[in-house]
């Protein structure tokens, strides 16, 4: 008699869940991934970091800015007189000296300190003004929106360099202020002409967000207007604000350099890239005069290009549609 032997079928092993593939990626981490994928932006950020380090740290390791050529043992260069300039690449001065014997490398680094400080200060002040004005115009609407839009259009319709020259000459007509006060008026003047562009961007974002469901829910529970703006509206405009800020730094440095080049900004003996460029223009026909204008112009070019590349990468990183391109 045959015996039926039951056949044991193997129990299927449950598939292991890969939690790494189901892990949510935060918005700002996704932004960082997109930004990191832009090689040119990373190169620009590294270049900018090295430049800032050189301007603010390296001067402490260099010799004194002003060299007394009559008292210094110059060795083979001892035939130089007080009003002559060393050729670049000498043992004492890598970029040479100006007609007063001041080291050009140190002058350019200290000029970078002032120009970068002006750029970052202008950006902070501009973002504060633009964010406030844009958020109020977009959220309140009505008369407030019309008034702020009218001021914005008025500022944008006048040539910016003309406003700056008039502003600086009005408050510092006789050059009676020192470099700190002159720098304050330059920063204030540039900020007053830079804010409208960012304010328009913030206004457009606030207009598109203020009718969303979460804003209506915040109104329904009695949330104050200030809290709605700061906790619900402005975080949605953070991406455009960051992009605009990165581009504003380069534009502010370029504008300050133009003002100083024209003689309406921060004047010597305080060094900025703009007045160093102007000094190089005055010495362009000297035997080594090309080096006076070469280095500040090159530093302005590298700095502005770095900020522009970073701004372009941030704009793509904050744009949700960039994944489709």
C-alpha positions as a LaTeX table, in Angstrom:
\begin{tabular}{lrrr}
\hline
Residue & $x$ (\AA) & $y$ (\AA) & $z$ (\AA) \\
\hline
Unk1 & 0.00 & 0.00 & 0.00 \\
Unk2 & 1.47 & 3.30 & $-1.11$ \\
Unk3 & 2.01 & 5.97 & 1.49 \\
Unk4 & 1.48 & 9.56 & 0.51 \\
Unk5 & 4.48 & 11.55 & 1.69 \\
Unk6 & 3.67 & 15.25 & 1.94 \\
Unk7 & 5.93 & 17.49 & $-0.08$ \\
Unk8 & 7.18 & 20.47 & 1.88 \\
Unk9 & 7.22 & 23.58 & $-0.23$ \\
Unk10 & 9.80 & 26.17 & 0.82 \\
Unk11 & 8.40 & 29.27 & 2.44 \\
Unk12 & 9.37 & 32.30 & 0.35 \\
Unk13 & 11.77 & 34.59 & 2.10 \\
Unk14 & 10.32 & 38.10 & 2.50 \\
Unk15 & 12.12 & 40.69 & 0.44 \\
Unk16 & 14.25 & 42.99 & 2.55 \\
Unk17 & 13.18 & 46.58 & 2.38 \\
Unk18 & 15.90 & 49.00 & 1.45 \\
Unk19 & 15.10 & 51.93 & 3.66 \\
Unk20 & 17.76 & 54.03 & 1.97 \\
Unk21 & 15.69 & 54.11 & $-1.22$ \\
Unk22 & 12.54 & 55.19 & 0.60 \\
Unk23 & 14.19 & 57.80 & 2.80 \\
Unk24 & 12.86 & 61.27 & 2.17 \\
Unk25 & 15.33 & 63.89 & 1.06 \\
Unk26 & 14.86 & 67.33 & 2.60 \\
Unk27 & 14.37 & 70.34 & 0.39 \\
Unk28 & 17.61 & 72.08 & 1.35 \\
Unk29 & 19.58 & 68.84 & 1.05 \\
Unk30 & 18.18 & 68.48 & $-2.45$ \\
Unk31 & 19.21 & 72.07 & $-3.16$ \\
Unk32 & 22.73 & 71.29 & $-1.98$ \\
Unk33 & 22.87 & 68.21 & $-4.23$ \\
Unk34 & 21.82 & 70.26 & $-7.23$ \\
Unk35 & 24.32 & 72.98 & $-6.40$ \\
Unk36 & 27.10 & 70.44 & $-5.90$ \\
Unk37 & 26.47 & 68.97 & $-9.32$ \\
Unk38 & 27.61 & 72.25 & $-10.91$ \\
Unk39 & 31.38 & 71.91 & $-11.11$ \\
Unk40 & 31.96 & 75.51 & $-12.16$ \\
Unk41 & 30.05 & 76.74 & $-9.10$ \\
Unk42 & 32.19 & 74.63 & $-6.78$ \\
Unk43 & 35.35 & 75.98 & $-8.41$ \\
Unk44 & 34.00 & 79.51 & $-8.00$ \\
Unk45 & 33.17 & 78.89 & $-4.32$ \\
Unk46 & 36.66 & 77.51 & $-3.64$ \\
Unk47 & 38.27 & 80.41 & $-5.48$ \\
Unk48 & 36.19 & 82.89 & $-3.53$ \\
Unk49 & 37.07 & 81.21 & $-0.23$ \\
Unk50 & 40.78 & 81.36 & $-1.03$ \\
Unk51 & 40.47 & 85.00 & $-2.02$ \\
Unk52 & 38.69 & 85.94 & 1.20 \\
Unk53 & 41.28 & 84.02 & 3.22 \\
Unk54 & 44.11 & 85.80 & 1.40 \\
Unk55 & 42.59 & 89.25 & 1.90 \\
Unk56 & 41.83 & 88.91 & 5.60 \\
Unk57 & 44.53 & 86.52 & 6.87 \\
Unk58 & 47.55 & 86.82 & 4.60 \\
Unk59 & 48.31 & 90.51 & 5.39 \\
Unk60 & 49.24 & 89.49 & 8.94 \\
Unk61 & 52.06 & 87.34 & 7.51 \\
Unk62 & 53.40 & 90.03 & 5.17 \\
Unk63 & 55.82 & 92.84 & 6.06 \\
Unk64 & 54.75 & 96.36 & 6.84 \\
Unk65 & 52.81 & 98.15 & 4.10 \\
Unk66 & 55.07 & 101.21 & 3.88 \\
Unk67 & 58.76 & 100.59 & 3.25 \\
Unk68 & 61.35 & 103.29 & 3.86 \\
Unk69 & 63.62 & 102.77 & 0.87 \\
Unk70 & 66.34 & 104.99 & 2.31 \\
Unk71 & 66.63 & 103.00 & 5.54 \\
Unk72 & 66.15 & 99.47 & 4.26 \\
Unk73 & 69.06 & 97.35 & 3.16 \\
Unk74 & 68.06 & 96.56 & $-0.40$ \\
Unk75 & 71.18 & 94.69 & $-1.47$ \\
Unk76 & 71.40 & 94.69 & $-5.26$ \\
Unk77 & 68.36 & 97.01 & $-5.43$ \\
Unk78 & 69.97 & 99.72 & $-3.29$ \\
Unk79 & 70.32 & 102.02 & $-6.30$ \\
Unk80 & 66.55 & 102.58 & $-6.30$ \\
Unk81 & 65.37 & 105.96 & $-5.15$ \\
Unk82 & 62.42 & 106.82 & $-2.98$ \\
Unk83 & 60.13 & 107.67 & $-5.91$ \\
Unk84 & 60.93 & 104.64 & $-8.04$ \\
Unk85 & 58.94 & 101.41 & $-8.26$ \\
Unk86 & 60.42 & 97.94 & $-7.98$ \\
Unk87 & 59.84 & 95.49 & $-10.76$ \\
Unk88 & 57.45 & 92.65 & $-9.83$ \\
Unk89 & 59.07 & 89.48 & $-8.62$ \\
Unk90 & 61.78 & 91.07 & $-6.54$ \\
Unk91 & 63.01 & 89.43 & $-3.37$ \\
Unk92 & 61.22 & 92.00 & $-1.23$ \\
Unk93 & 57.99 & 92.66 & $-3.16$ \\
Unk94 & 56.36 & 89.95 & $-5.26$ \\
Unk95 & 54.12 & 92.39 & $-7.15$ \\
Unk96 & 56.43 & 95.38 & $-6.89$ \\
Unk97 & 55.83 & 98.69 & $-5.11$ \\
Unk98 & 54.13 & 101.94 & $-5.94$ \\
Unk99 & 55.86 & 105.31 & $-6.26$ \\
Unk100 & 55.75 & 105.77 & $-2.46$ \\
Unk101 & 57.43 & 102.43 & $-1.80$ \\
Unk102 & 54.29 & 100.64 & $-0.61$ \\
Unk103 & 54.03 & 96.95 & $-1.36$ \\
Unk104 & 51.45 & 96.35 & $-4.09$ \\
Unk105 & 50.56 & 92.85 & $-2.92$ \\
Unk106 & 49.68 & 94.15 & 0.52 \\
Unk107 & 47.83 & 97.14 & $-0.93$ \\
Unk108 & 45.70 & 94.88 & $-3.14$ \\
Unk109 & 44.91 & 92.54 & $-0.26$ \\
Unk110 & 43.92 & 95.42 & 2.01 \\
Unk111 & 41.91 & 96.91 & $-0.82$ \\
Unk112 & 40.12 & 93.58 & $-1.07$ \\
Unk113 & 39.25 & 93.79 & 2.62 \\
Unk114 & 37.42 & 97.08 & 2.06 \\
Unk115 & 35.79 & 96.10 & $-1.24$ \\
Unk116 & 34.55 & 92.75 & 0.09 \\
Unk117 & 33.31 & 94.37 & 3.29 \\
Unk118 & 31.39 & 96.93 & 1.26 \\
Unk119 & 29.92 & 94.17 & $-0.93$ \\
Unk120 & 28.72 & 92.03 & 1.97 \\
Unk121 & 27.40 & 95.03 & 3.95 \\
Unk122 & 25.50 & 96.34 & 0.94 \\
Unk123 & 24.00 & 92.89 & 0.39 \\
Unk124 & 22.78 & 92.56 & 3.99 \\
Unk125 & 21.26 & 96.06 & 4.01 \\
Unk126 & 19.74 & 95.60 & 0.56 \\
Unk127 & 18.13 & 92.27 & 1.46 \\
Unk128 & 16.64 & 93.77 & 4.64 \\
Unk129 & 15.10 & 96.69 & 2.78 \\
Unk130 & 13.97 & 94.65 & $-0.22$ \\
Unk131 & 12.49 & 91.80 & 1.85 \\
Unk132 & 10.54 & 94.20 & 4.05 \\
Unk133 & 9.21 & 96.31 & 1.19 \\
Unk134 & 8.42 & 93.35 & $-1.06$ \\
Unk135 & 6.66 & 91.37 & 1.68 \\
Unk136 & 4.53 & 94.36 & 2.72 \\
Unk137 & 3.59 & 95.18 & $-0.87$ \\
Unk138 & 2.66 & 91.60 & $-1.71$ \\
Unk139 & 0.78 & 90.78 & 1.49 \\
Unk140 & $-1.07$ & 94.02 & 2.21 \\
Unk141 & $-1.80$ & 95.04 & $-1.38$ \\
Unk142 & $-4.01$ & 98.03 & $-2.10$ \\
Unk143 & $-2.57$ & 101.47 & $-1.37$ \\
Unk144 & 0.58 & 100.06 & 0.22 \\
Unk145 & 1.34 & 97.96 & $-2.84$ \\
Unk146 & 0.68 & 100.89 & $-5.17$ \\
Unk147 & 2.91 & 103.23 & $-3.17$ \\
Unk148 & 5.82 & 100.79 & $-2.92$ \\
Unk149 & 5.51 & 99.88 & $-6.60$ \\
Unk150 & 5.60 & 103.57 & $-7.53$ \\
Unk151 & 8.78 & 104.13 & $-5.52$ \\
Unk152 & 10.31 & 100.99 & $-7.02$ \\
Unk153 & 9.58 & 102.12 & $-10.57$ \\
Unk154 & 10.91 & 105.61 & $-9.82$ \\
Unk155 & 14.22 & 104.30 & $-8.50$ \\
Unk156 & 14.63 & 101.88 & $-11.40$ \\
Unk157 & 13.97 & 104.61 & $-13.98$ \\
Unk158 & 16.94 & 106.80 & $-12.94$ \\
Unk159 & 20.54 & 105.86 & $-13.88$ \\
Unk160 & 22.06 & 104.31 & $-10.79$ \\
Unk161 & 25.55 & 105.77 & $-11.14$ \\
Unk162 & 24.04 & 109.26 & $-11.39$ \\
Unk163 & 22.08 & 108.78 & $-8.16$ \\
Unk164 & 25.17 & 107.52 & $-6.39$ \\
Unk165 & 27.36 & 110.42 & $-7.48$ \\
Unk166 & 24.74 & 112.97 & $-6.42$ \\
Unk167 & 24.16 & 111.17 & $-3.12$ \\
Unk168 & 27.84 & 110.91 & $-2.21$ \\
Unk169 & 28.67 & 114.45 & $-3.30$ \\
Unk170 & 25.73 & 115.82 & $-1.31$ \\
Unk171 & 26.83 & 114.29 & 1.99 \\
Unk172 & 30.59 & 114.43 & 1.40 \\
Unk173 & 30.95 & 117.45 & $-0.85$ \\
Unk174 & 34.24 & 118.72 & 0.57 \\
Unk175 & 35.76 & 115.37 & 1.45 \\
Unk176 & 35.54 & 116.26 & 5.12 \\
Unk177 & 34.66 & 112.74 & 6.20 \\
Unk178 & 37.19 & 110.00 & 6.86 \\
Unk179 & 37.22 & 106.59 & 5.16 \\
Unk180 & 34.74 & 105.09 & 7.66 \\
Unk181 & 32.14 & 107.81 & 7.12 \\
Unk182 & 32.74 & 107.84 & 3.36 \\
Unk183 & 32.33 & 104.06 & 3.29 \\
Unk184 & 29.05 & 104.40 & 5.20 \\
Unk185 & 27.62 & 106.80 & 2.61 \\
Unk186 & 28.80 & 104.56 & $-0.23$ \\
Unk187 & 27.14 & 101.51 & 1.35 \\
Unk188 & 23.93 & 103.42 & 2.05 \\
Unk189 & 23.80 & 104.91 & $-1.45$ \\
Unk190 & 24.35 & 101.57 & $-3.21$ \\
Unk191 & 21.76 & 99.86 & $-0.99$ \\
Unk192 & 19.17 & 102.52 & $-1.79$ \\
Unk193 & 19.45 & 101.83 & $-5.53$ \\
Unk194 & 19.81 & 98.03 & $-5.34$ \\
Unk195 & 16.74 & 97.08 & $-3.29$ \\
Unk196 & 13.95 & 97.52 & $-5.93$ \\
Unk197 & 14.95 & 94.50 & $-8.03$ \\
Unk198 & 14.91 & 92.09 & $-5.09$ \\
Unk199 & 11.75 & 93.72 & $-3.71$ \\
Unk200 & 9.92 & 92.92 & $-6.94$ \\
Unk201 & 11.00 & 89.27 & $-6.71$ \\
Unk202 & 9.86 & 88.97 & $-3.08$ \\
Unk203 & 6.55 & 90.69 & $-3.91$ \\
Unk204 & 5.82 & 88.25 & $-6.74$ \\
Unk205 & 6.54 & 85.24 & $-4.50$ \\
Unk206 & 4.37 & 86.61 & $-1.68$ \\
Unk207 & 1.53 & 87.31 & $-4.12$ \\
Unk208 & 1.60 & 83.70 & $-5.33$ \\
Unk209 & 1.73 & 82.22 & $-1.81$ \\
Unk210 & $-0.63$ & 84.42 & 0.20 \\
Unk211 & $-3.77$ & 82.71 & $-1.17$ \\
Unk212 & $-2.57$ & 79.18 & $-0.40$ \\
Unk213 & $-4.52$ & 76.95 & 1.96 \\
Unk214 & $-1.99$ & 77.03 & 4.79 \\
Unk215 & $-2.05$ & 80.84 & 4.79 \\
Unk216 & $-5.84$ & 80.83 & 4.90 \\
Unk217 & $-5.70$ & 78.34 & 7.78 \\
Unk218 & $-3.30$ & 80.60 & 9.65 \\
Unk219 & $-5.69$ & 83.52 & 9.19 \\
Unk220 & $-8.62$ & 81.39 & 10.36 \\
Unk221 & $-6.95$ & 80.55 & 13.68 \\
Unk222 & $-6.21$ & 84.21 & 14.35 \\
Unk223 & $-2.50$ & 84.34 & 13.51 \\
Unk224 & $-1.19$ & 87.90 & 13.37 \\
Unk225 & $-0.10$ & 89.46 & 10.07 \\
Unk226 & 3.49 & 89.75 & 11.20 \\
Unk227 & 3.65 & 86.07 & 12.13 \\
Unk228 & 2.06 & 85.04 & 8.82 \\
Unk229 & 4.68 & 87.05 & 6.91 \\
Unk230 & 7.68 & 85.83 & 8.91 \\
Unk231 & 6.64 & 82.19 & 9.45 \\
Unk232 & 4.66 & 81.32 & 6.32 \\
Unk233 & 5.41 & 83.72 & 3.46 \\
Unk234 & 9.10 & 84.64 & 3.73 \\
Unk235 & 10.35 & 81.02 & 4.04 \\
Unk236 & 8.83 & 80.37 & 0.62 \\
Unk237 & 10.76 & 83.35 & $-0.75$ \\
Unk238 & 14.06 & 82.25 & 0.81 \\
Unk239 & 15.36 & 80.68 & $-2.41$ \\
Unk240 & 14.95 & 83.79 & $-4.58$ \\
Unk241 & 16.35 & 85.95 & $-1.76$ \\
Unk242 & 19.50 & 83.81 & $-1.48$ \\
Unk243 & 20.00 & 83.86 & $-5.25$ \\
Unk244 & 19.52 & 87.62 & $-5.39$ \\
Unk245 & 21.92 & 88.11 & $-2.46$ \\
Unk246 & 24.69 & 86.12 & $-4.14$ \\
Unk247 & 24.38 & 88.23 & $-7.28$ \\
Unk248 & 24.13 & 91.47 & $-5.31$ \\
Unk249 & 27.54 & 91.00 & $-3.67$ \\
Unk250 & 29.34 & 90.99 & $-7.01$ \\
Unk251 & 27.29 & 93.90 & $-8.33$ \\
Unk252 & 27.98 & 95.94 & $-5.18$ \\
Unk253 & 31.74 & 95.33 & $-5.42$ \\
Unk254 & 31.67 & 96.37 & $-9.07$ \\
Unk255 & 29.65 & 99.51 & $-8.29$ \\
Unk256 & 31.89 & 100.53 & $-5.39$ \\
Unk257 & 34.94 & 100.02 & $-7.57$ \\
Unk258 & 33.42 & 102.21 & $-10.26$ \\
Unk259 & 32.67 & 104.96 & $-7.74$ \\
Unk260 & 36.18 & 104.84 & $-6.27$ \\
Unk261 & 37.66 & 104.78 & $-9.77$ \\
Unk262 & 35.77 & 107.98 & $-10.58$ \\
Unk263 & 36.91 & 109.58 & $-7.34$ \\
Unk264 & 33.49 & 109.62 & $-5.63$ \\
Unk265 & 33.92 & 106.61 & $-3.39$ \\
Unk266 & 36.48 & 105.75 & $-0.73$ \\
Unk267 & 39.58 & 107.77 & $-1.52$ \\
Unk268 & 43.28 & 107.16 & $-0.76$ \\
Unk269 & 45.19 & 106.57 & 1.42 \\
Unk270 & 42.55 & 103.89 & 2.22 \\
Unk271 & 42.99 & 101.24 & $-0.44$ \\
Unk272 & 40.11 & 99.74 & $-2.38$ \\
Unk273 & 40.24 & 97.90 & $-5.67$ \\
Unk274 & 38.57 & 100.87 & $-7.35$ \\
Unk275 & 41.04 & 103.58 & $-6.32$ \\
Unk276 & 43.96 & 101.18 & $-6.90$ \\
Unk277 & 42.67 & 100.76 & $-10.44$ \\
Unk278 & 42.49 & 104.53 & $-10.79$ \\
Unk279 & 46.04 & 104.83 & $-9.48$ \\
Unk280 & 47.11 & 102.30 & $-12.09$ \\
Unk281 & 45.40 & 104.32 & $-14.81$ \\
Unk282 & 47.44 & 107.38 & $-13.80$ \\
Unk283 & 50.67 & 105.34 & $-14.02$ \\
Unk284 & 49.87 & 103.43 & $-17.19$ \\
Unk285 & 52.73 & 105.11 & $-19.11$ \\
Unk286 & 55.35 & 104.35 & $-16.46$ \\
Unk287 & 57.83 & 101.55 & $-17.31$ \\
Unk288 & 56.10 & 99.14 & $-14.92$ \\
Unk289 & 52.79 & 100.98 & $-14.74$ \\
Unk290 & 50.79 & 98.16 & $-16.30$ \\
Unk291 & 51.18 & 96.18 & $-13.06$ \\
Unk292 & 49.46 & 98.90 & $-11.05$ \\
Unk293 & 46.16 & 98.40 & $-12.90$ \\
Unk294 & 46.56 & 94.70 & $-13.73$ \\
Unk295 & 46.20 & 93.24 & $-10.26$ \\
Unk296 & 43.16 & 95.15 & $-8.91$ \\
Unk297 & 41.37 & 94.67 & $-12.24$ \\
Unk298 & 42.13 & 90.95 & $-12.17$ \\
Unk299 & 40.88 & 90.61 & $-8.56$ \\
Unk300 & 37.66 & 92.46 & $-9.38$ \\
Unk301 & 37.13 & 90.19 & $-12.39$ \\
Unk302 & 37.71 & 86.97 & $-10.43$ \\
Unk303 & 35.50 & 88.06 & $-7.52$ \\
Unk304 & 32.54 & 89.20 & $-9.62$ \\
Unk305 & 32.72 & 86.12 & $-11.86$ \\
Unk306 & 32.80 & 83.82 & $-8.82$ \\
Unk307 & 29.71 & 85.40 & $-7.30$ \\
Unk308 & 27.90 & 85.29 & $-10.65$ \\
Unk309 & 28.65 & 81.59 & $-11.16$ \\
Unk310 & 27.51 & 80.84 & $-7.61$ \\
Unk311 & 24.33 & 82.85 & $-8.16$ \\
Unk312 & 23.53 & 81.01 & $-11.40$ \\
Unk313 & 24.05 & 77.64 & $-9.72$ \\
Unk314 & 21.86 & 78.62 & $-6.77$ \\
Unk315 & 19.12 & 79.78 & $-9.12$ \\
Unk316 & 19.08 & 76.38 & $-10.81$ \\
Unk317 & 19.31 & 74.58 & $-7.47$ \\
Unk318 & 16.28 & 76.37 & $-6.01$ \\
Unk319 & 14.26 & 75.96 & $-9.21$ \\
Unk320 & 12.14 & 72.77 & $-9.01$ \\
Unk321 & 11.99 & 72.60 & $-12.81$ \\
Unk322 & 15.77 & 72.25 & $-13.02$ \\
Unk323 & 15.37 & 68.47 & $-12.56$ \\
Unk324 & 13.57 & 68.33 & $-15.90$ \\
Unk325 & 16.40 & 70.01 & $-17.79$ \\
\hline
\end{tabular}
